[in-house]
Tab-separated table of C-alpha atoms in Angstrom:
chain	number	residue	atom	x	y	z
S	14	MET	CA	81.719	77.067	93.211
S	15	GLN	CA	83.845	79.884	91.968
S	16	THR	CA	82.387	83.026	90.216
S	17	THR	CA	84.855	85.749	89.051
S	18	THR	CA	83.680	89.235	88.922
S	19	ASP	CA	86.671	91.604	88.509
S	20	LYS	CA	85.896	95.006	89.709
S	21	ARG	CA	88.733	97.480	89.453
S	22	PRO	CA	89.092	101.125	90.087
S	23	SER	CA	90.124	103.188	87.083
S	24	THR	CA	93.843	103.859	86.642
S	25	VAL	CA	96.073	106.525	84.991
S	26	ARG	CA	96.203	106.640	81.188
S	27	ARG	CA	99.055	108.299	79.394
S	28	GLY	CA	98.701	110.867	76.548
S	29	VAL	CA	100.425	111.246	73.290
S	30	ALA	CA	103.287	113.395	74.739
S	31	GLY	CA	104.011	110.661	77.300
S	32	LEU	CA	104.442	108.096	74.496
S	33	ALA	CA	107.229	110.185	72.883
S	34	VAL	CA	108.973	110.787	76.207
S	35	ALA	CA	108.783	107.012	77.023
S	36	ALA	CA	110.362	105.951	73.774
S	37	ALA	CA	113.265	108.442	74.196
S	38	LEU	CA	113.783	107.528	77.857
S	39	ALA	CA	113.703	103.815	76.917
S	40	THR	CA	116.519	104.326	74.349
S	41	THR	CA	118.684	106.263	76.832
S	42	VAL	CA	118.170	104.319	80.039
S	43	ILE	CA	117.811	100.733	78.640
S	44	GLY	CA	120.894	101.145	76.445
S	45	ALA	CA	122.824	102.109	79.511
S	46	ALA	CA	121.208	99.773	82.027
S	47	GLY	CA	93.396	78.795	115.187
S	48	ALA	CA	90.473	79.877	117.559
S	49	PRO	CA	90.505	83.676	118.084
S	50	ALA	CA	91.364	85.097	121.564
S	51	VAL	CA	89.665	88.193	122.868
S	52	ALA	CA	91.693	91.322	122.369
S	53	ALA	CA	92.850	93.100	125.567
S	54	ASP	CA	92.994	96.407	123.842
S	55	VAL	CA	90.459	97.588	121.097
S	56	PRO	CA	92.432	99.258	118.360
S	57	PRO	CA	90.831	101.556	115.692
S	58	THR	CA	89.022	99.438	113.185
S	59	PRO	CA	87.999	100.327	109.603
S	60	SER	CA	84.435	100.896	108.521
S	61	TYR	CA	82.772	98.275	106.365
S	62	ASP	CA	80.091	98.250	103.685
S	63	PHE	CA	78.655	95.228	102.111
S	64	ASN	CA	77.993	96.576	98.606
S	65	ASP	CA	80.355	94.266	96.878
S	66	CYS	CA	78.762	91.224	98.262
S	67	PRO	CA	78.101	88.753	95.338
S	68	GLU	CA	74.930	87.021	94.503
S	69	ILE	CA	74.950	83.498	96.034
S	70	PRO	CA	74.118	80.220	94.072
S	71	ALA	CA	70.412	79.485	93.548
S	72	GLY	CA	69.038	76.913	96.042
S	73	VAL	CA	71.533	77.390	98.894
S	74	ASP	CA	70.468	78.219	102.499
S	75	ALA	CA	70.964	82.001	102.844
S	76	PRO	CA	71.254	81.812	106.724
S	77	ARG	CA	74.256	79.485	106.338
S	78	TRP	CA	76.175	81.714	103.665
S	79	LYS	CA	78.315	84.598	104.720
S	80	CYS	CA	79.356	87.658	102.972
S	81	GLU	CA	82.967	88.330	104.258
S	82	VAL	CA	84.667	91.605	104.172
S	83	LEU	CA	88.442	91.958	104.882
S	84	THR	CA	90.490	95.110	104.985
S	85	ALA	CA	94.169	94.813	105.162
S	86	THR	CA	97.356	97.049	105.238
S	87	GLY	CA	100.918	95.887	105.152
S	88	SER	CA	104.095	95.847	103.168
S	89	LEU	CA	105.229	94.326	99.915
S	90	THR	CA	108.547	93.292	98.350
S	91	LEU	CA	108.698	92.264	94.662
S	92	GLY	CA	112.295	91.245	93.724
S	93	SER	CA	114.615	93.880	94.953
S	94	ARG	CA	112.035	96.704	95.393
S	95	SER	CA	110.092	97.101	98.784
S	96	VAL	CA	106.823	99.116	99.287
S	97	PRO	CA	106.866	99.563	103.142
S	98	GLU	CA	103.294	100.775	103.531
S	99	LEU	CA	100.572	99.483	101.217
S	100	ALA	CA	97.343	101.453	100.857
S	101	PRO	CA	94.476	99.655	102.390
S	102	ILE	CA	93.175	96.573	100.397
S	103	THR	CA	89.476	95.602	100.843
S	104	ILE	CA	88.483	91.998	99.700
S	105	THR	CA	84.799	90.810	99.588
S	106	HIS	CA	83.590	87.268	98.896
S	107	ALA	CA	80.905	84.860	100.017
S	108	GLU	CA	81.147	81.292	101.280
S	109	GLY	CA	78.843	78.646	102.527
S	110	PRO	CA	77.553	75.089	101.906
S	111	MET	CA	76.255	73.998	98.538
S	112	PRO	CA	72.971	71.957	98.456
S	113	ASP	CA	74.955	68.785	98.161
S	114	GLY	CA	77.002	69.620	101.251
S	115	SER	CA	80.194	70.619	99.528
S	116	LYS	CA	82.016	73.925	100.233
S	117	GLY	CA	80.984	76.875	98.041
S	118	GLN	CA	82.651	80.070	97.387
S	119	VAL	CA	81.754	83.253	95.281
S	120	TRP	CA	84.177	86.038	94.428
S	121	GLY	CA	83.008	89.623	95.173
S	122	ALA	CA	85.648	92.343	94.642
S	123	LEU	CA	89.110	93.714	95.509
S	124	ARG	CA	89.393	97.456	95.959
S	125	ALA	CA	92.657	99.325	96.713
S	126	ALA	CA	94.185	102.620	95.936
S	127	PRO	CA	97.706	102.752	94.235
S	128	THR	CA	100.776	102.848	96.416
S	129	ARG	CA	103.730	104.932	95.555
S	130	VAL	CA	107.030	102.880	94.899
S	131	PRO	CA	109.926	104.669	96.787
S	132	GLY	CA	112.370	106.069	94.082
S	133	GLY	CA	110.024	105.930	91.156
S	134	LEU	CA	111.193	104.451	87.843
S	135	LEU	CA	114.804	105.476	88.059
S	136	GLY	CA	115.634	106.009	91.697
S	137	ASN	CA	115.592	109.183	93.801
S	138	VAL	CA	114.798	111.666	91.063
S	139	ALA	CA	113.896	115.135	92.233
S	140	GLY	CA	112.747	118.358	90.708
S	141	ASP	CA	110.818	118.798	87.507
S	142	HIS	CA	111.103	115.039	86.584
S	143	SER	CA	109.874	113.633	89.811
S	144	ARG	CA	106.143	113.372	88.800
S	145	LEU	CA	106.978	112.213	85.216
S	146	LEU	CA	109.233	109.364	86.631
S	147	SER	CA	106.939	108.485	89.503
S	148	LEU	CA	105.797	104.798	89.839
S	149	SER	CA	102.903	103.259	91.780
S	150	LEU	CA	101.536	99.775	92.129
S	151	GLN	CA	97.788	99.089	91.962
S	152	PRO	CA	96.752	95.723	93.475
S	153	GLU	CA	94.202	93.689	91.500
S	154	TYR	CA	92.400	90.324	91.772
S	155	GLY	CA	94.412	87.672	89.879
S	156	GLY	CA	91.268	85.543	88.939
S	157	TRP	CA	91.400	82.767	91.548
S	158	SER	CA	90.639	82.589	95.304
S	159	ASP	CA	90.211	79.831	97.856
S	160	PHE	CA	89.675	81.213	101.263
S	161	TYR	CA	88.925	78.067	103.209
S	162	SER	CA	91.719	77.749	105.781
S	163	ALA	CA	93.368	74.707	107.384
S	164	GLY	CA	95.189	75.579	110.583
S	165	ASN	CA	97.471	78.499	109.929
S	166	SER	CA	97.172	78.111	106.096
S	167	LEU	CA	94.738	80.651	104.638
S	168	GLY	CA	94.212	79.053	101.327
S	169	LEU	CA	95.208	80.429	97.901
S	170	PHE	CA	94.772	83.864	96.392
S	171	THR	CA	96.048	85.226	93.230
S	172	MET	CA	96.959	88.885	92.629
S	173	ARG	CA	98.594	91.077	90.030
S	174	PHE	CA	100.003	94.519	90.375
S	175	ARG	CA	99.424	97.249	87.741
S	176	ALA	CA	102.383	99.508	87.334
S	177	LEU	CA	101.256	103.198	87.012
S	178	SER	CA	103.317	106.060	85.824
S	179	PRO	CA	102.767	108.935	83.289
S	180	LEU	CA	105.272	107.072	81.096
S	181	LEU	CA	103.819	103.680	81.170
S	182	PRO	CA	100.757	102.250	79.232
S	183	HIS	CA	97.610	101.153	81.092
S	184	GLY	CA	98.362	97.514	80.244
S	185	CYS	CA	101.784	97.453	82.195
S	186	VAL	CA	101.123	94.626	84.816
S	187	ILE	CA	103.173	92.492	87.085
S	188	GLY	CA	101.564	89.156	86.984
S	189	GLY	CA	99.188	89.913	84.015
S	190	ASP	CA	99.700	86.672	81.987
S	191	ALA	CA	100.703	84.589	85.060
S	192	PRO	CA	99.142	86.093	88.295
S	193	ILE	CA	101.142	85.894	91.560
S	194	GLU	CA	100.021	83.009	93.653
S	195	LEU	CA	99.863	83.842	97.380
S	196	ARG	CA	99.470	81.105	100.092
S	197	LEU	CA	99.173	83.254	103.098
S	198	GLN	CA	100.092	81.877	106.578
S	199	ARG	CA	98.648	83.174	109.786
S	200	ALA	CA	101.138	84.846	112.091
S	201	GLY	CA	100.183	84.520	115.746
S	202	ALA	CA	96.788	84.210	117.196
S	203	SER	CA	93.684	85.907	115.838
S	204	GLN	CA	91.857	88.388	118.095
S	205	TRP	CA	88.210	89.210	118.646
S	206	VAL	CA	88.091	93.023	118.422
S	207	SER	CA	84.303	93.152	118.604
S	208	LYS	CA	81.512	90.550	118.986
S	209	ASN	CA	78.793	92.880	117.708
S	210	PRO	CA	79.490	93.598	114.962
S	211	PRO	CA	81.741	90.562	114.596
S	212	ILE	CA	85.292	91.849	113.942
S	213	ILE	CA	88.440	89.704	114.081
S	214	LYS	CA	91.948	90.856	113.674
S	215	PHE	CA	94.781	88.722	112.356
S	216	ASP	CA	98.263	89.059	110.768
S	217	ALA	CA	99.346	86.954	107.735
S	218	TYR	CA	102.274	86.634	105.448
S	219	ASP	CA	103.852	84.846	102.477
S	220	ASP	CA	107.660	85.071	101.809
S	221	VAL	CA	108.128	82.158	99.319
S	222	PHE	CA	105.923	83.277	96.284
S	223	THR	CA	107.475	83.790	92.797
S	224	ALA	CA	107.149	87.287	91.106
S	225	PRO	CA	106.930	87.100	87.437
S	226	ALA	CA	108.170	89.684	84.938
S	227	ALA	CA	106.044	92.646	84.001
S	228	ASP	CA	104.408	92.676	80.695
S	229	GLY	CA	102.484	95.124	78.557
S	230	CYS	CA	104.814	97.976	79.463
S	231	GLY	CA	105.751	98.900	75.946
S	232	PRO	CA	109.277	100.225	75.268
S	233	LEU	CA	109.885	100.453	79.039
S	234	SER	CA	109.248	96.945	79.827
S	235	ARG	CA	112.986	96.257	80.405
S	236	LEU	CA	113.283	99.397	82.545
S	237	VAL	CA	110.358	98.208	84.843
S	238	ASN	CA	111.824	94.774	85.147
S	239	ASP	CA	115.210	95.940	85.890
S	240	ARG	CA	113.798	98.381	88.569
S	241	PHE	CA	112.314	95.411	90.383
S	242	SER	CA	114.826	92.725	89.453
S	243	LEU	CA	112.113	90.658	87.850
S	244	PRO	CA	111.230	87.834	87.375
S	245	ALA	CA	112.299	86.876	90.907
S	246	LYS	CA	111.953	83.330	92.347
S	247	ALA	CA	112.991	84.235	95.757
S	248	GLY	CA	113.189	87.386	97.965
S	249	ASN	CA	109.451	88.271	97.434
S	250	ALA	CA	107.317	88.834	100.509
S	251	ILE	CA	103.996	90.352	101.684
S	252	THR	CA	102.831	90.969	105.200
S	253	LEU	CA	99.290	91.947	106.018
S	254	SER	CA	97.570	93.194	109.118
S	255	SER	CA	93.831	92.352	108.610
S	256	TYR	CA	90.407	93.173	110.047
S	257	TYR	CA	87.651	90.841	109.023
S	258	THR	CA	83.913	90.937	109.383
S	259	PHE	CA	80.859	89.118	107.967
S	260	ARG	CA	77.049	89.035	107.682
S	261	THR	CA	74.927	86.115	106.814
S	262	TYR	CA	72.826	86.537	103.704
S	263	ASP	CA	69.536	86.717	105.617
S	264	GLN	CA	71.061	89.790	107.436
S	265	LEU	CA	71.802	91.708	104.185
S	266	SER	CA	69.579	94.368	102.973
S	267	PRO	CA	67.596	93.427	99.803
S	268	ARG	CA	69.211	94.815	96.578
């Protein structure tokens, strides 16, 4: 079972002055251009809350259903542009057996802060224009997830990245109409960081996904796509270092 609840933090909205500047800038620029092993060392781990745990289907066995919370950091390359240090991404979902014995999953939420793209919209712009020409990416849930793993394959997860700048409209998104499909692969062995509470660390990557063109960017759509060399069928990559924990639904506080 798949239930989609898209919970997104608010993002920057531009004003009327930004619209005028964007149109002028567009004319100027575009015209020119396996089983976990026990960890030997215990690294710092993030704190977790279970507030985004979704409601599970009626009639299922609550002690056999888990709310899973994963927090990840890493790097991202879309086309020709790399973001070396993503802000932490927290993903919450639930999974367990359905009454007929089939596997069930329910989506919870993705939460992440924007991450600044080095160079902004035009490259290394300094001085008074650096804030105006800044560019950040906000990770968002793309509408589909399947977290049941098989060996080192960690299932399918879709994402989109909202492009944020004082010059861009709120609807400027990479993967808006066609979300990015990630099929993450585990890199190396997982490690038990803690047994109580249960915390497992693992690394994952995908370097073969396709990155679509940005859409909804108004007069600066071409500029955004040229900045990332989008659409890009190759050269895209995401690497994640993740900490994962869970609670069964009989352990969660009533809400």
